[in-house]
PDB file of C-alpha atoms (C1' of nucleotides) in Angstrom:
ATOM      1  CA  UNK A  77     -17.563  32.366   6.065  1.00 60.00           C
ATOM      2  CA  UNK A  78     -14.351  33.841   4.260  1.00 73.00           C
ATOM      3  CA  UNK A  79     -10.841  33.760   5.725  1.00 85.00           C
ATOM      4  CA  UNK A  80      -8.424  36.646   4.536  1.00 89.00           C
ATOM      5  CA  UNK A  81      -4.891  35.728   4.865  1.00 92.00           C
ATOM      6  CA  UNK A  82      -2.003  38.181   3.994  1.00 94.00           C
ATOM      7  CA  UNK A  83       1.227  36.978   1.874  1.00 96.00           C
ATOM      8  CA  UNK A  84       3.029  36.744   5.108  1.00 95.00           C
ATOM      9  CA  UNK A  85       0.378  35.073   7.309  1.00 95.00           C
ATOM     10  CA  UNK A  86      -0.177  32.415   4.510  1.00 95.00           C
ATOM     11  CA  UNK A  87       3.678  31.530   4.353  1.00 96.00           C
ATOM     12  CA  UNK A  88       3.942  31.618   8.062  1.00 95.00           C
ATOM     13  CA  UNK A  89       1.068  29.143   8.403  1.00 95.00           C
ATOM     14  CA  UNK A  90       2.603  26.881   5.740  1.00 95.00           C
ATOM     15  CA  UNK A  91       5.968  27.072   7.320  1.00 95.00           C
ATOM     16  CA  UNK A  92       4.663  26.397  10.948  1.00 95.00           C
ATOM     17  CA  UNK A  93       2.644  23.432   9.918  1.00 94.00           C
ATOM     18  CA  UNK A  94       5.329  21.953   7.714  1.00 93.00           C
ATOM     19  CA  UNK A  95       7.669  22.371  10.522  1.00 93.00           C
ATOM     20  CA  UNK A  96       5.438  20.601  12.857  1.00 93.00           C
ATOM     21  CA  UNK A  97       5.125  17.809  10.283  1.00 92.00           C
ATOM     22  CA  UNK A  98       8.906  17.327   9.665  1.00 90.00           C
ATOM     23  CA  UNK A  99       9.836  17.464  13.628  1.00 89.00           C
ATOM     24  CA  UNK A 100       7.084  14.769  14.140  1.00 85.00           C
ATOM     25  CA  UNK A 101       8.367  11.231  14.981  1.00 77.00           C
ATOM     26  CA  UNK A 102       6.031   9.739  12.465  1.00 80.00           C
ATOM     27  CA  UNK A 103       7.336   9.167   8.892  1.00 80.00           C
ATOM     28  CA  UNK A 104       6.881  12.171   6.607  1.00 82.00           C
ATOM     29  CA  UNK A 105       3.908  11.912   4.011  1.00 89.00           C
ATOM     30  CA  UNK A 106       4.656  13.320   0.802  1.00 91.00           C
ATOM     31  CA  UNK A 107       2.540  16.009  -0.466  1.00 92.00           C
ATOM     32  CA  UNK A 108       0.707  13.608  -2.938  1.00 92.00           C
ATOM     33  CA  UNK A 109       0.458  10.934  -0.339  1.00 93.00           C
ATOM     34  CA  UNK A 110      -1.408  13.774   2.085  1.00 93.00           C
ATOM     35  CA  UNK A 111      -3.595  14.893  -0.694  1.00 94.00           C
ATOM     36  CA  UNK A 112      -4.849  11.326  -1.624  1.00 93.00           C
ATOM     37  CA  UNK A 113      -5.432  10.868   2.186  1.00 94.00           C
ATOM     38  CA  UNK A 114      -7.432  14.188   2.342  1.00 95.00           C
ATOM     39  CA  UNK A 115      -9.328  13.456  -0.669  1.00 94.00           C
ATOM     40  CA  UNK A 116     -10.494  10.083   0.881  1.00 94.00           C
ATOM     41  CA  UNK A 117     -11.377  11.663   3.897  1.00 94.00           C
ATOM     42  CA  UNK A 118     -13.179  14.868   2.571  1.00 94.00           C
ATOM     43  CA  UNK A 119     -15.042  13.488  -0.317  1.00 94.00           C
ATOM     44  CA  UNK A 120     -17.959  11.031  -0.534  1.00 92.00           C
ATOM     45  CA  UNK A 121     -16.997   7.253  -1.403  1.00 87.00           C
ATOM     46  CA  UNK A 122     -16.654   5.324  -3.126  1.00 91.00           C
ATOM     47  CA  UNK A 123     -12.965   5.910  -3.914  1.00 94.00           C
ATOM     48  CA  UNK A 124     -11.201   4.005  -6.821  1.00 94.00           C
ATOM     49  CA  UNK A 125      -7.623   4.067  -7.962  1.00 94.00           C
ATOM     50  CA  UNK A 126      -8.796   5.516 -11.309  1.00 94.00           C
ATOM     51  CA  UNK A 127     -10.799   8.490  -9.767  1.00 93.00           C
ATOM     52  CA  UNK A 128      -8.051   9.409  -7.337  1.00 94.00           C
ATOM     53  CA  UNK A 129      -5.393   9.261 -10.461  1.00 93.00           C
ATOM     54  CA  UNK A 130      -7.754  11.658 -12.354  1.00 93.00           C
ATOM     55  CA  UNK A 131      -8.349  13.863  -9.599  1.00 92.00           C
ATOM     56  CA  UNK A 132      -4.829  14.338  -8.630  1.00 92.00           C
ATOM     57  CA  UNK A 133      -3.483  14.188 -12.429  1.00 92.00           C
ATOM     58  CA  UNK A 134      -1.073  11.561 -11.818  1.00 93.00           C
ATOM     59  CA  UNK A 135      -0.709   7.978 -13.159  1.00 92.00           C
ATOM     60  CA  UNK A 136      -2.464   5.146 -11.688  1.00 93.00           C
ATOM     61  CA  UNK A 137       0.770   3.373 -10.300  1.00 95.00           C
ATOM     62  CA  UNK A 138       1.449   6.551  -8.316  1.00 94.00           C
ATOM     63  CA  UNK A 139      -2.016   5.951  -6.590  1.00 95.00           C
ATOM     64  CA  UNK A 140      -1.205   2.121  -6.002  1.00 94.00           C
ATOM     65  CA  UNK A 141       2.216   2.786  -4.689  1.00 94.00           C
ATOM     66  CA  UNK A 142       0.680   5.750  -2.294  1.00 94.00           C
ATOM     67  CA  UNK A 143      -1.934   3.186  -1.125  1.00 94.00           C
ATOM     68  CA  UNK A 144       0.895   0.511  -0.314  1.00 93.00           C
ATOM     69  CA  UNK A 145       2.678   2.783   1.763  1.00 92.00           C
ATOM     70  CA  UNK A 146      -0.157   4.248   3.574  1.00 92.00           C
ATOM     71  CA  UNK A 147      -1.789   0.814   3.795  1.00 92.00           C
ATOM     72  CA  UNK A 148       1.377  -0.301   5.591  1.00 91.00           C
ATOM     73  CA  UNK A 149       0.991   2.719   8.130  1.00 91.00           C
ATOM     74  CA  UNK A 150      -2.674   1.583   8.544  1.00 91.00           C
ATOM     75  CA  UNK A 151      -3.871   4.870   7.391  1.00 93.00           C
ATOM     76  CA  UNK A 152      -6.201   3.412   4.657  1.00 93.00           C
ATOM     77  CA  UNK A 153      -7.459  -0.024   3.748  1.00 93.00           C
ATOM     78  CA  UNK A 154      -8.558  -1.503   0.304  1.00 93.00           C
ATOM     79  CA  UNK A 155     -11.226  -3.841  -0.422  1.00 92.00           C
ATOM     80  CA  UNK A 156     -12.420  -5.410  -3.874  1.00 92.00           C
ATOM     81  CA  UNK A 157     -15.638  -4.078  -4.943  1.00 90.00           C
ATOM     82  CA  UNK A 158     -18.046  -6.845  -5.003  1.00 91.00           C
ATOM     83  CA  UNK A 159     -20.386  -5.501  -7.561  1.00 91.00           C
ATOM     84  CA  UNK A 160     -17.434  -5.174 -10.028  1.00 91.00           C
ATOM     85  CA  UNK A 161     -14.311  -7.088  -8.955  1.00 91.00           C
ATOM     86  CA  UNK A 162     -12.214  -5.092 -11.065  1.00 90.00           C
ATOM     87  CA  UNK A 163     -12.515  -2.039  -8.778  1.00 92.00           C
ATOM     88  CA  UNK A 164     -10.672  -1.649  -5.545  1.00 92.00           C
ATOM     89  CA  UNK A 165     -12.623   0.687  -2.935  1.00 94.00           C
ATOM     90  CA  UNK A 166     -10.273   2.808  -0.735  1.00 94.00           C
ATOM     91  CA  UNK A 167     -11.378   2.987   2.785  1.00 92.00           C
ATOM     92  CA  UNK A 168     -10.814   5.152   5.671  1.00 94.00           C
ATOM     93  CA  UNK A 169      -9.261   3.750   8.807  1.00 94.00           C
ATOM     94  CA  UNK A 170      -9.241   4.666  12.546  1.00 94.00           C
ATOM     95  CA  UNK A 171      -5.646   5.498  12.384  1.00 92.00           C
ATOM     96  CA  UNK A 172      -6.266   7.660   9.205  1.00 92.00           C
ATOM     97  CA  UNK A 173      -8.941   9.660  11.110  1.00 94.00           C
ATOM     98  CA  UNK A 174      -6.692  10.296  13.906  1.00 93.00           C
ATOM     99  CA  UNK A 175      -3.953  11.366  11.677  1.00 93.00           C
ATOM    100  CA  UNK A 176      -6.026  13.904  10.003  1.00 94.00           C
ATOM    101  CA  UNK A 177      -7.650  14.832  13.311  1.00 94.00           C
ATOM    102  CA  UNK A 178      -4.156  15.658  14.626  1.00 93.00           C
ATOM    103  CA  UNK A 179      -3.351  17.484  11.232  1.00 94.00           C
ATOM    104  CA  UNK A 180      -6.309  19.709  11.477  1.00 95.00           C
ATOM    105  CA  UNK A 181      -5.639  20.581  15.166  1.00 95.00           C
ATOM    106  CA  UNK A 182      -1.935  21.832  14.016  1.00 94.00           C
ATOM    107  CA  UNK A 183      -3.358  23.701  11.288  1.00 95.00           C
ATOM    108  CA  UNK A 184      -6.086  25.304  13.331  1.00 95.00           C
ATOM    109  CA  UNK A 185      -3.765  26.282  16.202  1.00 95.00           C
ATOM    110  CA  UNK A 186      -1.152  27.902  14.114  1.00 95.00           C
ATOM    111  CA  UNK A 187      -4.057  29.632  12.238  1.00 94.00           C
ATOM    112  CA  UNK A 188      -5.050  31.116  15.560  1.00 94.00           C
ATOM    113  CA  UNK A 189      -1.664  32.251  16.576  1.00 91.00           C
ATOM    114  CA  UNK A 190      -1.164  34.231  13.343  1.00 85.00           C
TER     115      UNK A 190
ATOM    116  CA  UNK B  39      -5.393  39.179  14.226  1.00 60.00           C
ATOM    117  CA  UNK B  40      -6.509  35.734  14.956  1.00 73.00           C
ATOM    118  CA  UNK B  41      -7.972  33.368  12.168  1.00 86.00           C
ATOM    119  CA  UNK B  42     -10.205  30.642  13.308  1.00 89.00           C
ATOM    120  CA  UNK B  43     -10.517  27.374  11.455  1.00 93.00           C
ATOM    121  CA  UNK B  44     -12.690  24.563  12.092  1.00 94.00           C
ATOM    122  CA  UNK B  45     -11.590  21.308  11.484  1.00 96.00           C
ATOM    123  CA  UNK B  46     -13.155  20.565   8.104  1.00 95.00           C
ATOM    124  CA  UNK B  47     -12.068  24.197   7.020  1.00 95.00           C
ATOM    125  CA  UNK B  48      -8.239  23.303   8.043  1.00 95.00           C
ATOM    126  CA  UNK B  49      -8.299  19.981   6.244  1.00 96.00           C
ATOM    127  CA  UNK B  50     -10.153  21.491   3.122  1.00 96.00           C
ATOM    128  CA  UNK B  51      -7.510  24.274   2.838  1.00 95.00           C
ATOM    129  CA  UNK B  52      -4.687  21.570   3.205  1.00 95.00           C
ATOM    130  CA  UNK B  53      -6.132  19.522   0.626  1.00 95.00           C
ATOM    131  CA  UNK B  54      -6.966  22.486  -1.972  1.00 95.00           C
ATOM    132  CA  UNK B  55      -3.235  23.917  -1.555  1.00 95.00           C
ATOM    133  CA  UNK B  56      -1.843  20.363  -1.870  1.00 94.00           C
ATOM    134  CA  UNK B  57      -3.712  19.506  -5.029  1.00 94.00           C
ATOM    135  CA  UNK B  58      -2.586  22.812  -6.605  1.00 93.00           C
ATOM    136  CA  UNK B  59       0.896  21.597  -5.890  1.00 92.00           C
ATOM    137  CA  UNK B  60       0.509  18.100  -7.099  1.00 91.00           C
ATOM    138  CA  UNK B  61      -1.201  19.238 -10.427  1.00 90.00           C
ATOM    139  CA  UNK B  62       1.383  21.895 -10.923  1.00 86.00           C
ATOM    140  CA  UNK B  63       3.768  21.270 -13.569  1.00 78.00           C
ATOM    141  CA  UNK B  64       6.942  22.102 -11.471  1.00 81.00           C
ATOM    142  CA  UNK B  65       8.445  19.388  -9.843  1.00 81.00           C
ATOM    143  CA  UNK B  66       7.045  18.567  -6.387  1.00 83.00           C
ATOM    144  CA  UNK B  67       9.000  19.767  -3.270  1.00 89.00           C
ATOM    145  CA  UNK B  68       9.046  17.770  -0.276  1.00 91.00           C
ATOM    146  CA  UNK B  69       7.696  18.874   2.868  1.00 92.00           C
ATOM    147  CA  UNK B  70      11.297  19.235   4.206  1.00 92.00           C
ATOM    148  CA  UNK B  71      12.204  21.264   1.133  1.00 94.00           C
ATOM    149  CA  UNK B  72       9.261  23.675   1.424  1.00 93.00           C
ATOM    150  CA  UNK B  73       9.909  24.024   5.362  1.00 94.00           C
ATOM    151  CA  UNK B  74      13.750  24.719   4.432  1.00 94.00           C
ATOM    152  CA  UNK B  75      12.820  27.315   1.715  1.00 94.00           C
ATOM    153  CA  UNK B  76      10.119  29.014   3.886  1.00 95.00           C
ATOM    154  CA  UNK B  77      12.513  29.444   6.770  1.00 94.00           C
ATOM    155  CA  UNK B  78      15.023  31.009   4.507  1.00 94.00           C
ATOM    156  CA  UNK B  79      12.567  33.445   3.189  1.00 94.00           C
ATOM    157  CA  UNK B  80      10.674  34.136   6.489  1.00 94.00           C
ATOM    158  CA  UNK B  81      13.277  34.500   8.909  1.00 94.00           C
ATOM    159  CA  UNK B  82      16.148  36.959   8.975  1.00 92.00           C
ATOM    160  CA  UNK B  83      19.659  36.042   7.633  1.00 87.00           C
ATOM    161  CA  UNK B  84      22.207  34.698   7.940  1.00 91.00           C
ATOM    162  CA  UNK B  85      21.152  30.925   7.565  1.00 94.00           C
ATOM    163  CA  UNK B  86      23.801  28.344   7.696  1.00 94.00           C
ATOM    164  CA  UNK B  87      23.483  24.563   7.463  1.00 94.00           C
ATOM    165  CA  UNK B  88      23.804  24.079  10.964  1.00 94.00           C
ATOM    166  CA  UNK B  89      21.167  26.320  11.978  1.00 93.00           C
ATOM    167  CA  UNK B  90      18.673  25.036   9.331  1.00 94.00           C
ATOM    168  CA  UNK B  91      19.420  21.599  10.663  1.00 93.00           C
ATOM    169  CA  UNK B  92      18.754  22.550  14.162  1.00 93.00           C
ATOM    170  CA  UNK B  93      15.689  24.296  13.507  1.00 92.00           C
ATOM    171  CA  UNK B  94      14.221  21.458  11.499  1.00 92.00           C
ATOM    172  CA  UNK B  95      15.460  18.718  13.819  1.00 91.00           C
ATOM    173  CA  UNK B  96      17.402  16.900  11.029  1.00 93.00           C
ATOM    174  CA  UNK B  97      20.671  16.095  10.129  1.00 93.00           C
ATOM    175  CA  UNK B  98      23.003  18.229   8.193  1.00 94.00           C
ATOM    176  CA  UNK B  99      23.268  15.988   5.338  1.00 95.00           C
ATOM    177  CA  UNK B 100      19.466  16.550   4.730  1.00 94.00           C
ATOM    178  CA  UNK B 101      20.129  20.178   4.577  1.00 95.00           C
ATOM    179  CA  UNK B 102      23.010  19.797   2.126  1.00 95.00           C
ATOM    180  CA  UNK B 103      20.990  17.432  -0.095  1.00 94.00           C
ATOM    181  CA  UNK B 104      17.812  19.719  -0.084  1.00 94.00           C
ATOM    182  CA  UNK B 105      20.023  22.760  -0.824  1.00 94.00           C
ATOM    183  CA  UNK B 106      21.595  20.804  -3.822  1.00 93.00           C
ATOM    184  CA  UNK B 107      18.170  20.037  -5.280  1.00 92.00           C
ATOM    185  CA  UNK B 108      16.697  23.332  -4.652  1.00 92.00           C
ATOM    186  CA  UNK B 109      19.989  25.107  -6.010  1.00 92.00           C
ATOM    187  CA  UNK B 110      19.466  22.956  -9.251  1.00 90.00           C
ATOM    188  CA  UNK B 111      15.953  24.524  -9.516  1.00 90.00           C
ATOM    189  CA  UNK B 112      17.483  28.120  -8.697  1.00 91.00           C
ATOM    190  CA  UNK B 113      15.285  28.483  -5.649  1.00 93.00           C
ATOM    191  CA  UNK B 114      18.257  29.040  -3.283  1.00 93.00           C
ATOM    192  CA  UNK B 115      21.845  29.804  -3.783  1.00 93.00           C
ATOM    193  CA  UNK B 116      24.888  29.280  -1.563  1.00 93.00           C
ATOM    194  CA  UNK B 117      27.904  31.303  -0.859  1.00 93.00           C
ATOM    195  CA  UNK B 118      30.921  30.890   1.469  1.00 93.00           C
ATOM    196  CA  UNK B 119      31.079  33.268   4.319  1.00 91.00           C
ATOM    197  CA  UNK B 120      34.060  35.598   4.054  1.00 91.00           C
ATOM    198  CA  UNK B 121      34.314  36.168   7.808  1.00 91.00           C
ATOM    199  CA  UNK B 122      34.353  32.408   8.728  1.00 92.00           C
ATOM    200  CA  UNK B 123      35.157  30.301   5.535  1.00 92.00           C
ATOM    201  CA  UNK B 124      33.751  27.148   7.282  1.00 91.00           C
ATOM    202  CA  UNK B 125      30.127  28.483   7.118  1.00 93.00           C
ATOM    203  CA  UNK B 126      27.921  28.504   3.934  1.00 93.00           C
ATOM    204  CA  UNK B 127      25.355  31.370   3.855  1.00 94.00           C
ATOM    205  CA  UNK B 128      22.155  30.302   2.030  1.00 94.00           C
ATOM    206  CA  UNK B 129      20.701  32.937   0.102  1.00 92.00           C
ATOM    207  CA  UNK B 130      17.374  33.851  -1.511  1.00 94.00           C
ATOM    208  CA  UNK B 131      16.909  33.998  -5.276  1.00 94.00           C
ATOM    209  CA  UNK B 132      14.491  35.727  -7.752  1.00 94.00           C
ATOM    210  CA  UNK B 133      12.988  32.533  -8.662  1.00 92.00           C
ATOM    211  CA  UNK B 134      12.506  31.254  -4.853  1.00 93.00           C
ATOM    212  CA  UNK B 135      10.914  34.729  -3.951  1.00 94.00           C
ATOM    213  CA  UNK B 136       8.271  33.856  -7.047  1.00 93.00           C
ATOM    214  CA  UNK B 137       7.751  30.397  -6.012  1.00 93.00           C
ATOM    215  CA  UNK B 138       6.713  31.424  -2.551  1.00 94.00           C
ATOM    216  CA  UNK B 139       4.732  34.280  -3.861  1.00 94.00           C
ATOM    217  CA  UNK B 140       2.838  31.930  -6.050  1.00 93.00           C
ATOM    218  CA  UNK B 141       2.491  29.516  -3.155  1.00 94.00           C
ATOM    219  CA  UNK B 142       0.985  32.320  -1.019  1.00 95.00           C
ATOM    220  CA  UNK B 143      -1.506  33.233  -3.474  1.00 95.00           C
ATOM    221  CA  UNK B 144      -2.496  29.723  -3.688  1.00 94.00           C
ATOM    222  CA  UNK B 145      -2.813  29.585  -0.003  1.00 95.00           C
ATOM    223  CA  UNK B 146      -4.709  32.845   0.299  1.00 95.00           C
ATOM    224  CA  UNK B 147      -7.047  32.384  -2.530  1.00 95.00           C
ATOM    225  CA  UNK B 148      -8.197  28.859  -1.052  1.00 95.00           C
ATOM    226  CA  UNK B 149      -8.566  30.453   2.472  1.00 94.00           C
ATOM    227  CA  UNK B 150     -10.790  33.185   1.022  1.00 94.00           C
ATOM    228  CA  UNK B 151     -13.025  30.556  -0.872  1.00 91.00           C
ATOM    229  CA  UNK B 152     -13.518  28.693   2.404  1.00 85.00           C
TER     230      UNK B 152
ATOM    231  C1'  DC C  99     -18.993 -17.673 -25.357  1.00 90.01           C
ATOM    232  C1'  DC C 100     -15.402 -14.836 -26.360  1.00 90.01           C
ATOM    233  C1'  DA C 101     -12.672 -10.614 -28.131  1.00 90.01           C
ATOM    234  C1'  DG C 102     -12.102  -6.109 -26.594  1.00 90.01           C
ATOM    235  C1'  DA C 103     -12.428  -2.761 -23.290  1.00 90.01           C
ATOM    236  C1'  DC C 104     -11.575  -1.831 -18.646  1.00 90.01           C
ATOM    237  C1'  DT C 105      -9.810  -2.418 -13.864  1.00 90.01           C
ATOM    238  C1'  DG C 106      -5.619  -2.395 -10.516  1.00 90.01           C
ATOM    239  C1'  DT C 107      -0.907  -3.933 -10.003  1.00 90.01           C
ATOM    240  C1'  DA C 108       3.920  -5.657 -11.115  1.00 90.01           C
ATOM    241  C1'  DA C 109       8.488  -5.034 -13.276  1.00 90.01           C
ATOM    242  C1'  DC C 110      11.995  -1.843 -15.020  1.00 90.01           C
ATOM    243  C1'  DG C 111      15.567   1.518 -14.850  1.00 90.01           C
ATOM    244  C1'  DG C 112      16.824   5.898 -13.136  1.00 90.01           C
ATOM    245  C1'  DA C 113      16.602   9.370  -9.772  1.00 90.01           C
ATOM    246  C1'  DC C 114      16.224  10.937  -5.349  1.00 90.01           C
ATOM    247  C1'  DC C 115      16.390  10.672  -0.141  1.00 90.01           C
ATOM    248  C1'  DC C 116      17.714   8.943   4.346  1.00 90.01           C
ATOM    249  C1'  DG C 117      20.995   8.354   8.656  1.00 90.01           C
ATOM    250  C1'  DA C 118      25.557   7.221  10.114  1.00 90.01           C
ATOM    251  C1'  DA C 119      29.966   7.589   9.327  1.00 90.01           C
ATOM    252  C1'  DA C 120      34.089   9.393   7.420  1.00 90.01           C
ATOM    253  C1'  DC C 121      35.920  13.346   5.379  1.00 90.01           C
ATOM    254  C1'  DA C 122      38.330  18.080   3.904  1.00 90.01           C
ATOM    255  C1'  DA C 123      38.394  22.623   4.898  1.00 90.01           C
ATOM    256  C1'  DC C 124      38.889  26.142   8.442  1.00 90.01           C
ATOM    257  C1'  DC C 125      39.225  28.541  12.697  1.00 90.01           C
ATOM    258  C1'  DA C 126      41.211  29.434  17.274  1.00 90.01           C
ATOM    259  C1'  DG C 127      43.442  29.099  21.500  1.00 90.01           C
ATOM    260  C1'  DA C 128      47.550  27.133  24.020  1.00 90.01           C
TER     261       DA C 128
ATOM    262  C1'  DT D   4      52.646  26.673  14.873  1.00 90.01           C
ATOM    263  C1'  DC D   5      49.698  22.872  15.582  1.00 90.01           C
ATOM    264  C1'  DT D   6      46.046  20.437  17.783  1.00 90.01           C
ATOM    265  C1'  DG D   7      41.319  20.088  18.926  1.00 90.01           C
ATOM    266  C1'  DG D   8      36.972  21.185  17.604  1.00 90.01           C
ATOM    267  C1'  DT D   9      33.988  23.387  14.149  1.00 90.01           C
ATOM    268  C1'  DT D  10      32.173  23.936   9.655  1.00 90.01           C
ATOM    269  C1'  DG D  11      29.755  21.629   5.622  1.00 90.01           C
ATOM    270  C1'  DT D  12      30.197  17.909   2.273  1.00 90.01           C
ATOM    271  C1'  DT D  13      30.734  13.101   0.611  1.00 90.01           C
ATOM    272  C1'  DT D  14      30.311   8.291   0.537  1.00 90.01           C
ATOM    273  C1'  DC D  15      27.948   3.992   1.629  1.00 90.01           C
ATOM    274  C1'  DG D  16      24.142   0.779   1.906  1.00 90.01           C
ATOM    275  C1'  DG D  17      19.287   0.749   1.946  1.00 90.01           C
ATOM    276  C1'  DG D  18      14.929   2.288   0.820  1.00 90.01           C
ATOM    277  C1'  DT D  19      11.247   4.900  -1.571  1.00 90.01           C
ATOM    278  C1'  DC D  20       9.340   7.291  -5.533  1.00 90.01           C
ATOM    279  C1'  DC D  21       8.696   8.170 -10.313  1.00 90.01           C
ATOM    280  C1'  DG D  22       6.747   7.334 -15.321  1.00 90.01           C
ATOM    281  C1'  DT D  23       6.618   3.809 -18.887  1.00 90.01           C
ATOM    282  C1'  DT D  24       5.292  -0.280 -20.210  1.00 90.01           C
ATOM    283  C1'  DA D  25       3.672  -4.975 -19.570  1.00 90.01           C
ATOM    284  C1'  DC D  26       0.693  -7.670 -17.196  1.00 90.01           C
ATOM    285  C1'  DA D  27      -3.504 -10.427 -14.873  1.00 90.01           C
ATOM    286  C1'  DG D  28      -8.264 -10.409 -13.582  1.00 90.01           C
ATOM    287  C1'  DT D  29     -12.836  -8.865 -14.761  1.00 90.01           C
ATOM    288  C1'  DC D  30     -16.861  -7.246 -17.144  1.00 90.01           C
ATOM    289  C1'  DT D  31     -19.846  -6.802 -21.600  1.00 90.01           C
ATOM    290  C1'  DG D  32     -21.707  -6.603 -26.034  1.00 90.01           C
ATOM    291  C1'  DG D  33     -22.078  -8.915 -30.070  1.00 90.01           C
TER     292       DG D  33
END
DNA sequence: CCAGACTGTAACGGACCCGAAACAACCAGA
DNA sequence: TCTGGTTGTTTCGGGTCCGTTACAGTCTGG
């Protein structure tokens, strides 16, 4: 199931979705934050700070701070791992799922109109 | 020429491209900055600070600061309008064109692999 | 049981961004 | 000419994010 996009189509799609995110009332998430959020929701748990940092190629504090911010927005939640209490497990939330559902709608709608 | 994307496909595409942007060496542009950059390159000139602010639904200083930053990176350039010297015309640069070409490649490649 | 390795987090200094307001340069109509 | 409105920019106070470094809690093998 391959999707072919021309250069102009790719950029138009990205522009339209970015514009929708900017005009949105909700506070803008950075690219890094969205990337973390998507990783949590698309890939199989468990998710730890260390894993996420490695996957994104950034330092651990970057992940901690992004989780702080998105935690305030209730897009993700954290819990200590009972098996190994050094670990923190990052978990999904209802708000986070809704946020991404809306994002997917935006992307899908603009792709359809290309 | 319509492109149909499922929810999972939309999110996977966004995740993969965001990941590529994060792992990239170049400094991350914010969603707002990318949006401005794309507007300049996709829509017909002339582009002024006022127009961009209106299109994005943000204040003028936001545009000025974004142009400062992207100007340092040589992704855009500014020039006074000779017809009306109050206006500043925002112009494309070679670096900016290359940046967006690379972005389009990334988007296109990941779309193809969906 | 304890030293070392491993977790995630806090502290620091610097850079950037925000919105609101004030500002300087410029145009255009009376 | 000169005044009111328009442009883009700067300033202000407050916030977030960055990477580095240092830290505190937790496991684990000798």
